[in-house]
Tab-separated table of C-alpha atoms and ligand atoms in Angstrom:
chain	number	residue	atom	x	y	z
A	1	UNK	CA	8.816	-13.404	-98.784
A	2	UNK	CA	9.984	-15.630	-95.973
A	3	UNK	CA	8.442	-14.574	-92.674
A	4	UNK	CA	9.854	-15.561	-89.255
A	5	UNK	CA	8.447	-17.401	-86.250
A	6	UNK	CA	8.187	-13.487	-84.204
A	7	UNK	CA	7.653	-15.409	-80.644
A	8	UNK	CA	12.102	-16.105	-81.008
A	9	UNK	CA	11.899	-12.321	-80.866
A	10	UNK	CA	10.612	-12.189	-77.904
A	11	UNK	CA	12.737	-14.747	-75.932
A	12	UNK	CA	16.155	-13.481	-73.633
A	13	UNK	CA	19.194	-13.737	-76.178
A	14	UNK	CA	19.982	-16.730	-74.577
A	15	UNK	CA	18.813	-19.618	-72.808
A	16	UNK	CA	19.871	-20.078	-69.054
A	17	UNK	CA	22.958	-21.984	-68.917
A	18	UNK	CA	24.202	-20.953	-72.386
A	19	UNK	CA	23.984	-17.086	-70.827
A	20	UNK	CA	26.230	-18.895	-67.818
A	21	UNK	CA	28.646	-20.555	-70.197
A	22	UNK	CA	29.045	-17.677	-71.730
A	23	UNK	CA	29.611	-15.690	-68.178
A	24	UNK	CA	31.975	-18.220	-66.589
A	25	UNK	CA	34.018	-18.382	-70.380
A	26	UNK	CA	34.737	-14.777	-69.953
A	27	UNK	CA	36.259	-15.306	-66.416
A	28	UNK	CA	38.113	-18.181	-67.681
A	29	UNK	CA	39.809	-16.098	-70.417
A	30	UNK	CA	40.526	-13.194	-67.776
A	31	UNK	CA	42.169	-16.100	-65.216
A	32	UNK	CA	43.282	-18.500	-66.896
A	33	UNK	CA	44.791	-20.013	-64.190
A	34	UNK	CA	41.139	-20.061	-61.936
A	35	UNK	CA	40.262	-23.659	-60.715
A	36	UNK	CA	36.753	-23.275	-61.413
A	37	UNK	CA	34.632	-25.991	-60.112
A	38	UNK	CA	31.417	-26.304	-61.513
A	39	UNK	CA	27.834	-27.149	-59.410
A	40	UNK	CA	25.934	-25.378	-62.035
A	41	UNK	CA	24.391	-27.164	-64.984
A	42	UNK	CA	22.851	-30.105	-63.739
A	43	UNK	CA	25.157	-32.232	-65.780
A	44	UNK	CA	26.255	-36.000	-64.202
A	45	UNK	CA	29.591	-36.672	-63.510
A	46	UNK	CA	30.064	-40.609	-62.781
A	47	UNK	CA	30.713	-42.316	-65.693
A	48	UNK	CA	28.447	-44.692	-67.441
A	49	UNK	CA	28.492	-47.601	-65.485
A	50	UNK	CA	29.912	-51.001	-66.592
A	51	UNK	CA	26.723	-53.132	-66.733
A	52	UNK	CA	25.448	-50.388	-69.286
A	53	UNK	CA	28.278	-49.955	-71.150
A	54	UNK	CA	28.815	-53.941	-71.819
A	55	UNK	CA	25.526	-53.954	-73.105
A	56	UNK	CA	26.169	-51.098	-75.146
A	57	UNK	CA	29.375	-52.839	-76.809
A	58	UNK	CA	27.008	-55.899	-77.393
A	59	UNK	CA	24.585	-53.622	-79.240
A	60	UNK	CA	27.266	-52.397	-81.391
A	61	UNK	CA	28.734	-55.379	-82.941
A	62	UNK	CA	25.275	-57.037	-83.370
A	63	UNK	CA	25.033	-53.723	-85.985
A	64	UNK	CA	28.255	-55.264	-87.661
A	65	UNK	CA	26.376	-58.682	-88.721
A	66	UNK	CA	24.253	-58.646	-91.369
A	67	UNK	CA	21.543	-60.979	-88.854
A	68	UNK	CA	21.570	-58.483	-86.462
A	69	UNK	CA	21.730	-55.033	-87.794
A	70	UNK	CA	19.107	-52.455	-87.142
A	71	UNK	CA	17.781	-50.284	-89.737
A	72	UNK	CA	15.137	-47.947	-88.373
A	73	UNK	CA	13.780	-48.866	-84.997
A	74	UNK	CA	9.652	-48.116	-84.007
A	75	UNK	CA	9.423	-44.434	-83.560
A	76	UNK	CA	8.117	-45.274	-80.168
A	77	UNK	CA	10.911	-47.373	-79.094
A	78	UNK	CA	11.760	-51.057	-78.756
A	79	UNK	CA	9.147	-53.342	-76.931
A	80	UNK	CA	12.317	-54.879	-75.004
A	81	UNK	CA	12.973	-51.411	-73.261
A	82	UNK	CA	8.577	-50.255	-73.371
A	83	UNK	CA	8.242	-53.485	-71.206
A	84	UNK	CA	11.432	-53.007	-68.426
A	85	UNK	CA	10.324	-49.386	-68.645
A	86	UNK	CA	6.448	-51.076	-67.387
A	87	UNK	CA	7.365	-53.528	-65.220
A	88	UNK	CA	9.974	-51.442	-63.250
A	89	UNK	CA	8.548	-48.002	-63.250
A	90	UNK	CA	5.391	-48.464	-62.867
A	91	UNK	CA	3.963	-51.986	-61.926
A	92	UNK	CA	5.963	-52.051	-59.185
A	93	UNK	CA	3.962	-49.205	-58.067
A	94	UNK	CA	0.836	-50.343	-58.359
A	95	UNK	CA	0.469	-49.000	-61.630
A	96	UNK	CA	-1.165	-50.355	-65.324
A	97	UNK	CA	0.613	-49.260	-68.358
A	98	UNK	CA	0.591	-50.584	-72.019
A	99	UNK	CA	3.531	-50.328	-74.134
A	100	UNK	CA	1.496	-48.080	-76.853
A	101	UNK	CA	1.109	-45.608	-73.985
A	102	UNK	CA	5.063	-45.345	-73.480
A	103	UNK	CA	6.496	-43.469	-75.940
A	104	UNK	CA	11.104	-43.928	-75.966
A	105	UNK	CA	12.515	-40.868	-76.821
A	106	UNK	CA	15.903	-39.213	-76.855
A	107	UNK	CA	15.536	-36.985	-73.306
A	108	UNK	CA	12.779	-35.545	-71.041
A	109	UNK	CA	13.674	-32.072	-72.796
A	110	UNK	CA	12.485	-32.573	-75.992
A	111	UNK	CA	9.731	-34.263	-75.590
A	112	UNK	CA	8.834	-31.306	-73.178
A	113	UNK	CA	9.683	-28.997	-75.382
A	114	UNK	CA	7.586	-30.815	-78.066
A	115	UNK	CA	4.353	-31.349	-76.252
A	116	UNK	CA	3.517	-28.130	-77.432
A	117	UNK	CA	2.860	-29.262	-81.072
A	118	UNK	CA	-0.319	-31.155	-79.969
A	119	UNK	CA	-1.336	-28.397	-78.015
A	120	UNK	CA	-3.509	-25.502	-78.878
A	121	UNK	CA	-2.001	-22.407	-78.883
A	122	UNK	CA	-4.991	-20.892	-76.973
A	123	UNK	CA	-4.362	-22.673	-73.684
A	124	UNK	CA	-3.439	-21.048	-70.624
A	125	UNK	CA	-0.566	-22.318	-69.493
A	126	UNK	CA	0.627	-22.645	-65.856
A	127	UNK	CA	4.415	-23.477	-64.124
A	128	UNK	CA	5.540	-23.360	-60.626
A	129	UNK	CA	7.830	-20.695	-60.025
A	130	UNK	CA	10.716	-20.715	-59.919
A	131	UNK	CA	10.737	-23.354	-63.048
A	132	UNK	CA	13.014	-24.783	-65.117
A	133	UNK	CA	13.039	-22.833	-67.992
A	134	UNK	CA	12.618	-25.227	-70.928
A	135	UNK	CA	8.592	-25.015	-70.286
A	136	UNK	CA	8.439	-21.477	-70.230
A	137	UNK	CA	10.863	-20.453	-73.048
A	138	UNK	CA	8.825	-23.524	-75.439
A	139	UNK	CA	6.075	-21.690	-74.684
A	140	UNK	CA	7.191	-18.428	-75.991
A	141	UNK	CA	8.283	-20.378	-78.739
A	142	UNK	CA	4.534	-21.808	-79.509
A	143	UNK	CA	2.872	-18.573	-78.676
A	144	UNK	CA	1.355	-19.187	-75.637
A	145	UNK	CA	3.268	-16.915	-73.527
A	146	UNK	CA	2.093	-13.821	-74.314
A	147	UNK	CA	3.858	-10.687	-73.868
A	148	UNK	CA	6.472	-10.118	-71.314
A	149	UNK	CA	5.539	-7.480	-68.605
A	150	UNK	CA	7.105	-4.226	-67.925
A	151	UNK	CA	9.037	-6.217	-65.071
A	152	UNK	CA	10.768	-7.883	-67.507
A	153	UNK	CA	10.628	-11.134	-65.488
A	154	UNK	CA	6.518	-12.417	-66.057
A	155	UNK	CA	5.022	-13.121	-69.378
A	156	UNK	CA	1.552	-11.713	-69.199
A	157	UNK	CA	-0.126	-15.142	-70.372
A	158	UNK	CA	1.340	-17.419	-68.207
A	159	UNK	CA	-0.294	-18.089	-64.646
A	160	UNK	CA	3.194	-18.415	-61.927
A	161	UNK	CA	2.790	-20.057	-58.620
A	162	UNK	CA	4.961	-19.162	-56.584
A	163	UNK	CA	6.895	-21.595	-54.314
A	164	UNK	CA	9.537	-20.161	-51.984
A	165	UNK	CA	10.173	-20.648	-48.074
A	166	UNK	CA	6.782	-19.044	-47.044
A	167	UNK	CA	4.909	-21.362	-48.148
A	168	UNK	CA	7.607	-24.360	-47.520
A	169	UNK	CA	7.796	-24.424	-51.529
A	170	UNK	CA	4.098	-26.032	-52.077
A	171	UNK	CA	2.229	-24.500	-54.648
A	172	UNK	CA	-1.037	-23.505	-54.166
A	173	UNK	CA	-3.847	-24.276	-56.617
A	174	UNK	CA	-3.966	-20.850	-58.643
A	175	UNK	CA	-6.609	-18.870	-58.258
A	176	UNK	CA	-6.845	-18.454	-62.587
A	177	UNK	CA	-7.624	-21.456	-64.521
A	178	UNK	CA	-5.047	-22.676	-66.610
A	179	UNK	CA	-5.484	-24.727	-69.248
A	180	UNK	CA	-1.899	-26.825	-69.240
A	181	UNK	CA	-0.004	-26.774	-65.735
A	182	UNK	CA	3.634	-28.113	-65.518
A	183	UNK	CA	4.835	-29.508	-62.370
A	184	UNK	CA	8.180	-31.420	-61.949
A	185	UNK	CA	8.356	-33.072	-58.888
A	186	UNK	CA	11.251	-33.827	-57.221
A	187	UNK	CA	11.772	-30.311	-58.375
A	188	UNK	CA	13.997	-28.645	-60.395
A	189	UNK	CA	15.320	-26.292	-59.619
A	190	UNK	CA	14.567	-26.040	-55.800
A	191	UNK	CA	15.222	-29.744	-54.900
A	192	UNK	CA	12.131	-29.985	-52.853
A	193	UNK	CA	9.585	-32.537	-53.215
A	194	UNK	CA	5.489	-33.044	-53.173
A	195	UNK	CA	4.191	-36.135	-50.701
A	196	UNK	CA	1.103	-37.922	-52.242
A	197	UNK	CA	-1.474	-35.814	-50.441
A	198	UNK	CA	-0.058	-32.572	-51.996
A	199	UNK	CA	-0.159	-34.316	-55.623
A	200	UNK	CA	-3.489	-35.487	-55.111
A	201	UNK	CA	-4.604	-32.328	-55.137
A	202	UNK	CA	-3.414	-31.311	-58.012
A	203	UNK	CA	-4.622	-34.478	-59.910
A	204	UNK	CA	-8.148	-33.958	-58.190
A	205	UNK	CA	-7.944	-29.940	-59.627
A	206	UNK	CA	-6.923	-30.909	-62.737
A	207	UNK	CA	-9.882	-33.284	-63.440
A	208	UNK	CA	-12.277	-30.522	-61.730
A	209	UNK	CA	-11.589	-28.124	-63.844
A	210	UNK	CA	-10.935	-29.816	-67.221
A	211	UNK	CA	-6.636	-29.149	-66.937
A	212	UNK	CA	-4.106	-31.313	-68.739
A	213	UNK	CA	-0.825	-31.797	-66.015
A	214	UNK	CA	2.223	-31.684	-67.830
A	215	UNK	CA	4.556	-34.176	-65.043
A	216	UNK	CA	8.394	-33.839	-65.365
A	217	UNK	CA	9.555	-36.665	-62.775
A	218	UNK	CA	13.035	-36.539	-64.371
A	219	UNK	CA	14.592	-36.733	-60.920
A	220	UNK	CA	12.199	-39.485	-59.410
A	221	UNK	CA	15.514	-41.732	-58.589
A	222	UNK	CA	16.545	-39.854	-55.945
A	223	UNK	CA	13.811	-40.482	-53.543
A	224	UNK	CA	14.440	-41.617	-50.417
A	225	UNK	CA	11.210	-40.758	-48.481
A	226	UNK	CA	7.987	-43.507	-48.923
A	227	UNK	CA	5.560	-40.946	-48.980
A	228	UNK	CA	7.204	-39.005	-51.697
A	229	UNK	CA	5.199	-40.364	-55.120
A	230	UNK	CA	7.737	-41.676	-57.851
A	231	UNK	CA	4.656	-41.950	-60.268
A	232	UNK	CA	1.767	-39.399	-61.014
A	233	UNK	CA	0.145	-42.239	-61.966
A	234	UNK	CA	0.061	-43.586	-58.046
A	235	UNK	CA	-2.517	-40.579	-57.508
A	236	UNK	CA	-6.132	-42.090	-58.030
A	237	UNK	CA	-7.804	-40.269	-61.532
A	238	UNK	CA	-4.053	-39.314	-62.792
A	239	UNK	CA	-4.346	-41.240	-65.790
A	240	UNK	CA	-7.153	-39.054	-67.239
A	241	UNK	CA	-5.355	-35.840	-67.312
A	242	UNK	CA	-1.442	-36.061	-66.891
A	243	UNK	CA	1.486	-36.951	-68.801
A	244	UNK	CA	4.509	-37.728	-67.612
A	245	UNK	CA	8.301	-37.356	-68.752
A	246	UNK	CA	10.542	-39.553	-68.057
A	247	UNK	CA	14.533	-39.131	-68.546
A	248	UNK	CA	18.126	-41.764	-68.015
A	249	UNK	CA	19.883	-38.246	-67.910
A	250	UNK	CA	20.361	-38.770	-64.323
A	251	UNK	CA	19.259	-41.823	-63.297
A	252	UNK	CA	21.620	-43.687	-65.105
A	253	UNK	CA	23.858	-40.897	-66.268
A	254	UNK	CA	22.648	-40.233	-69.716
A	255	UNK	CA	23.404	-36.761	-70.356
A	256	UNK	CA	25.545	-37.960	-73.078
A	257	UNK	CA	23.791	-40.276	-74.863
A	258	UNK	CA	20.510	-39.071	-74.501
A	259	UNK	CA	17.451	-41.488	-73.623
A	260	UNK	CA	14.212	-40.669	-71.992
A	261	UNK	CA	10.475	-41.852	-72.320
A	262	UNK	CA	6.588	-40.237	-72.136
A	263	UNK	CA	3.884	-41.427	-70.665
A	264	UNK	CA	0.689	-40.208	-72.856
A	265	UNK	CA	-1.882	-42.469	-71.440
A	266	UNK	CA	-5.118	-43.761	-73.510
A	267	UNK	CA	-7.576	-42.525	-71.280
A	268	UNK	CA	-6.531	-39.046	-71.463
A	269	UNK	CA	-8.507	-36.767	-73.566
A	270	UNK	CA	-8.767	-32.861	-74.094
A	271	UNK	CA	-10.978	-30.962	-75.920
A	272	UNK	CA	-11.816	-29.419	-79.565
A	273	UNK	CA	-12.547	-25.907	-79.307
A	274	UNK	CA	-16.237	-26.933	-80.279
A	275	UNK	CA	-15.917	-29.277	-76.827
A	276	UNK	CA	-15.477	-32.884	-78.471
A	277	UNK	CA	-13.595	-34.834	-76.237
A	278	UNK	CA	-10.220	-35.988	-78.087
A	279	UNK	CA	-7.926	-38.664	-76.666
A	280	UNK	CA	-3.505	-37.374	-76.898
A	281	UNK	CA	-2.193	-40.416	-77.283
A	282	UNK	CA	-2.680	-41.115	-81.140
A	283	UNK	CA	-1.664	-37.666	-81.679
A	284	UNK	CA	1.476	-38.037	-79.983
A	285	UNK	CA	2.110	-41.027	-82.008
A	286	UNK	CA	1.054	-39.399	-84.980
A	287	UNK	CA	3.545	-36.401	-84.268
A	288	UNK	CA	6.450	-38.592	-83.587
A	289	UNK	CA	5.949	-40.907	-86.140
A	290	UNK	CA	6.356	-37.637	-88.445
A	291	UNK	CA	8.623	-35.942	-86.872
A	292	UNK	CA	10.797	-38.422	-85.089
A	293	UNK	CA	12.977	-41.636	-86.431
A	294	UNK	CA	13.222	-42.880	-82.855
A	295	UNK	CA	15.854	-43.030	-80.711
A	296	UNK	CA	19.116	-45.191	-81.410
A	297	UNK	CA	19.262	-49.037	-81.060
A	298	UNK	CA	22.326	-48.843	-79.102
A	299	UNK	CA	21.123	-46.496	-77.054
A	300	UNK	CA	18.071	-48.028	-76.156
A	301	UNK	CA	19.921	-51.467	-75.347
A	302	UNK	CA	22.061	-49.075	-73.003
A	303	UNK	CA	18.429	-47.987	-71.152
A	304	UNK	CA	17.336	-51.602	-70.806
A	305	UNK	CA	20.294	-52.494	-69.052
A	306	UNK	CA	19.924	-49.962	-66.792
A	307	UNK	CA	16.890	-52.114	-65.314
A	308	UNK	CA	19.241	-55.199	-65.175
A	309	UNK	CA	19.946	-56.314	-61.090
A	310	UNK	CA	23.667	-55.793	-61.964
A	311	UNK	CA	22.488	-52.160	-63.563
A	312	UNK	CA	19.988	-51.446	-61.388
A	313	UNK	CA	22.687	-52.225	-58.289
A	314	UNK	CA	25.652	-50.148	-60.084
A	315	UNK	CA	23.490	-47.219	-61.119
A	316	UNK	CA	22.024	-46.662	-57.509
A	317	UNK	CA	25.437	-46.737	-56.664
A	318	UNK	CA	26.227	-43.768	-58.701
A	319	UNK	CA	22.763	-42.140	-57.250
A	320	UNK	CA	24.058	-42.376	-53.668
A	321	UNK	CA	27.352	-41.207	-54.452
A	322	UNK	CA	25.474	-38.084	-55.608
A	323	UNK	CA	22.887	-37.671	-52.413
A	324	UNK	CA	26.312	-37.955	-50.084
A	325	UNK	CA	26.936	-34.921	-52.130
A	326	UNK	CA	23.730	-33.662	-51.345
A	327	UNK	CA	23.838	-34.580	-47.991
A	328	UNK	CA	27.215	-32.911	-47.660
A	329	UNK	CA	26.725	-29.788	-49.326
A	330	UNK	CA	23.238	-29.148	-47.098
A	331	UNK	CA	24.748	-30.049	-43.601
A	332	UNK	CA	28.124	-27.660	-44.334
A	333	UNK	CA	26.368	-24.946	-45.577
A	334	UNK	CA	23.726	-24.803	-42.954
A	335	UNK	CA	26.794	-25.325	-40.149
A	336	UNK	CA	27.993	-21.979	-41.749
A	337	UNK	CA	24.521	-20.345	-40.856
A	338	UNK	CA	23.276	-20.324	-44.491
A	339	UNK	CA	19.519	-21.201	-45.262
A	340	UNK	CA	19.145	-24.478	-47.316
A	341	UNK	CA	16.265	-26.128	-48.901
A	342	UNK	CA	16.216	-29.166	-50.996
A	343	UNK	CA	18.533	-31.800	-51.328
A	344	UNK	CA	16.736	-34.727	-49.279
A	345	UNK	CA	14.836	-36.050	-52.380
A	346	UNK	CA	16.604	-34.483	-54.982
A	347	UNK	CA	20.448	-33.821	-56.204
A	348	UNK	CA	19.500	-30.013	-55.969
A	349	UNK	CA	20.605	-27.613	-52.925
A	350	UNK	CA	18.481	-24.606	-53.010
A	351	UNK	CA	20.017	-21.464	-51.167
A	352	UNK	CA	18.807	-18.637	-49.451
A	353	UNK	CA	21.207	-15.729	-50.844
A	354	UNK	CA	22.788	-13.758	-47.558
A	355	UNK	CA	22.226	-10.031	-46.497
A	356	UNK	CA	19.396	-10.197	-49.291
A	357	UNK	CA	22.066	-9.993	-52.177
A	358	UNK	CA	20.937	-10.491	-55.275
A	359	UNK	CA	20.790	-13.862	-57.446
A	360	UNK	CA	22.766	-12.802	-60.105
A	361	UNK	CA	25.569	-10.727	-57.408
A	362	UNK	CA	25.851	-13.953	-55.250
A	363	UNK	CA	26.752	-15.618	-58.417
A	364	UNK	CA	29.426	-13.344	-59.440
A	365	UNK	CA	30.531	-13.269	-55.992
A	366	UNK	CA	31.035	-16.713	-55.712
A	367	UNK	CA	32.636	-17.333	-59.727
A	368	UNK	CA	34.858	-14.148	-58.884
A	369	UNK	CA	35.995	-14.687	-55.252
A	370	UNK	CA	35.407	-18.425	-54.621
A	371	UNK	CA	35.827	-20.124	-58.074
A	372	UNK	CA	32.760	-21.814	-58.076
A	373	UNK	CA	30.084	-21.696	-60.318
A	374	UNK	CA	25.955	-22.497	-59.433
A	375	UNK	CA	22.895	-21.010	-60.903
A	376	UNK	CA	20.913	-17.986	-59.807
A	377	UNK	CA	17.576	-19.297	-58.958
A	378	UNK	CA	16.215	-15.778	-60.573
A	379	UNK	CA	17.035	-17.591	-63.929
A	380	UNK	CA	14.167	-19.986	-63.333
A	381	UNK	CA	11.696	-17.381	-62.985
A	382	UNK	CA	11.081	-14.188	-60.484
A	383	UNK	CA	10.185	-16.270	-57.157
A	384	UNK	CA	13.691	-17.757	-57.526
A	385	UNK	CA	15.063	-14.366	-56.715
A	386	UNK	CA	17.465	-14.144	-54.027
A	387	UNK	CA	18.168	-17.995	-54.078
A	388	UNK	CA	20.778	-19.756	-55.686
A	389	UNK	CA	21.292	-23.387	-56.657
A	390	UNK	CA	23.759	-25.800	-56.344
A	391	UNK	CA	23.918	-29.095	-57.762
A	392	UNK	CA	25.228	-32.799	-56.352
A	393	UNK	CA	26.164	-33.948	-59.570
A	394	UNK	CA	29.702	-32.500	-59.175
A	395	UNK	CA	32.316	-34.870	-58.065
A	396	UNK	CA	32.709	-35.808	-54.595
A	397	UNK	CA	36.465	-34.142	-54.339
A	398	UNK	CA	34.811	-30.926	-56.128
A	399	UNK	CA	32.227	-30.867	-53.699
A	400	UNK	CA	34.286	-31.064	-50.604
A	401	UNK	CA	36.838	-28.523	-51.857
A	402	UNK	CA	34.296	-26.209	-53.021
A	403	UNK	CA	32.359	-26.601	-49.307
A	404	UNK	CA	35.873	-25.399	-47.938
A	405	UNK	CA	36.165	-22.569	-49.842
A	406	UNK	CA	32.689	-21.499	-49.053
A	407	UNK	CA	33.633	-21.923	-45.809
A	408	UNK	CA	36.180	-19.827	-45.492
A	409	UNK	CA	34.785	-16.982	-47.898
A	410	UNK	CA	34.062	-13.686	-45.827
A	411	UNK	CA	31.035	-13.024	-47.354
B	501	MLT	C1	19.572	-28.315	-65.098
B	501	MLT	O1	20.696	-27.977	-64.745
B	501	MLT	O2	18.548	-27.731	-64.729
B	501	MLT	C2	19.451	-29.499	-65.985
B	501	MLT	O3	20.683	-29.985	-66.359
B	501	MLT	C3	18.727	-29.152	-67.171
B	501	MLT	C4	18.358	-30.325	-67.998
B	501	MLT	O4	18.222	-31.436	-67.519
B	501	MLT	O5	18.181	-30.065	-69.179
């Protein structure tokens, strides 16, 4: 008899922005002739810019010579790309890498998803809340979550810190010990950010108490403020207990072709249940050596020129273009007396719901009367109740027309 993995059972039917896609699909086919604009999904809009793509082409006839062609790559990615990743990302911060600790991989989302297999299924995990909702739902997956509670919103092994406008969406050290803590900083989904002093504190309580920091900094490009770290690794001690994920989703507009890298440091070691100390960073090679054939030479070439002056120049073009968004979408919506977090460090807009109207009413509100379609922060977890997101990834027109029509919605 086959038996089934029972923690699927226990997950929603679907995941966040399938359940959406699946909302706004079913408008669609009621109004066909709705001009939905979209500043949901996170997804980029600009196009792959042309630095990145002529490398690309250059990749792709080298695999139509014999001297050239690329069988199977390293599992942990090309040396050429480990080394840009190095210099760019993290020397330039101040911060020592080797290329066996950086690990290429096709998107920040599996390998967070994937973590898991390394990790025992004992640990207590911990996420920010609201969060996005690949670390909870992987942990249901792996076992860790628990049950979910008669709410039907908290899983009863997971440890949620909440961050919302009373406490200027910092989280506070828990008062539970977790074992495993995500943080993704700039966050998704509330666009806020953590300066260094606020990180170091988590770094500092992780290595007091023996926690491994799981560090999503898949939105790191669109910093603008100095004391806002890029890096876990600029806090002092990170080294020994974080790992970081790294993603060209939207730093270079990868949603497409799918790049990303982790950071599993050497010095970083958890324990045996019988309290040996054990060092992640072989086992992480070890699991993607078995489980993954690394990601595409093409694609890789692609990442590397993203780190090229010309690249480098073009896709901070395409960064700005989304923090006028940003930029826009906060000052209009805040001139029409709505409250609005986010959006200074990151292409998120995070928004207080009116009249205390629901996440998931606000959203059908604005799909049904204003065409536009954003996510309902309670997706991300029960502290993202009453707030909504918006995302700067749409395109500039989009943007402006669907500030308008917010604008003149009588909500
Ligand atoms: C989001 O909308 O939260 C992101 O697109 C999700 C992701 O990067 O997978």
């Amino acid at each position: 008899m086959a038996f089934v993995n029972e923690n699927y059972l226990k997950l929603r039917e679907s995941y966040l922005f399938s359940d959406i896609k699946k909302k706004v699909n079913a408008y669609k086919a009621q109004h066909p002739e709705a001009n939905i604009i979209s500043l949901g999904i996170g997804d980029v809009t600009r196009p792959i810019v042309p630095a990145i793509i002529e490398a690309m082409h250059k990749a792709v006839d080298e695999m139509g010579h014999a001297e050239t062609f690329r069988g199977y790559g390293p599992e942990q990615g090309y040396r050429f790309l480990q080394d840009r990743i190095i210099e760019h990302d993290f020397r330039s911060r101040g911060v020592e890498l080797d290329a066996d600790e950086i690990f290429v991989g096709d998107g920040a989302k599996s390998d967070l998803g994937n973590i898991g297999d390394i990790l025992s299924v004992k640990n207590k995990i911990a996420v920010t809340d609201p969060v996005y909702p690949v670390y909870v739902d992987t942990n249901v997956m792996g076992g860790r979550a628990g049950e979910l509670a008669g709410d039907g919103e908290h899983w009863n092994r997971i440890v949620y810190i909440p961050c919302t406008s009373e406490n200027n969406f910092v989280p506070e050290l828990p008062a539970e010990r977790p074992d495993v803590i995500y943080l993704c900083y700039p966050n998704n989904p509330t666009g806020t950010a953590l300066t260094k002093e606020e990180l170091q504190k988590w770094v500092d309580y992780a290595r007091a108490n023996d926690a491994l920091i799981l560090f999503d900094a898949a939105y790191e490009a669109f910093i603008h403020d100095d004391n806002i770290p890029h890096s876990i690794y600029e806090m002092e001690g990170a080294k020994e207990v974080a790992i970081e994920f790294r993603s060209f989703s939207k730093t270079a507009g990868f949603t497409g072709l799918r790049c990303g890298y982790t950071v599993v440091p050497k010095v970083l070691k958890v324990h045996t249940e019988t309290g040996e100390k054990v060092a992640l960073n072989p086992l992480w090679n070890r699991r993607q050596t078995t489980k993954f054939n690394g990601t595409s030479y093409i694609v890789q070439r692609a990442a590397e020129a993203a780190y090229s002056p010309l690249g480098t120049q073009q896709t901070r073009e395409s960064i700005e273009y989304y923090m006028r968004n940003a930029r826009l979408l906060k000052e209009s919506l805040q001139n029409i007396g709505l409250k609005i977090f986010g959006g200074d460090n990151a292409p998120y807009i995070w928004v207080k719901t009116p009249d205390g109207l629901s996440s998931w009413k606000f959203f059908e509100r604005l799909l049904h009367e204003c065409h536009i379609v954003g996510t309902p922060g309670v997706g991300f977890g029960p502290s993202g109740e009453g707030y909504f997101r918006l995302t700067a990834f749409g395109r500039y027109e989009d943007t402006v027309e669907a500030i308008s029509r917010i604008q003149n919605w009588k909500l």
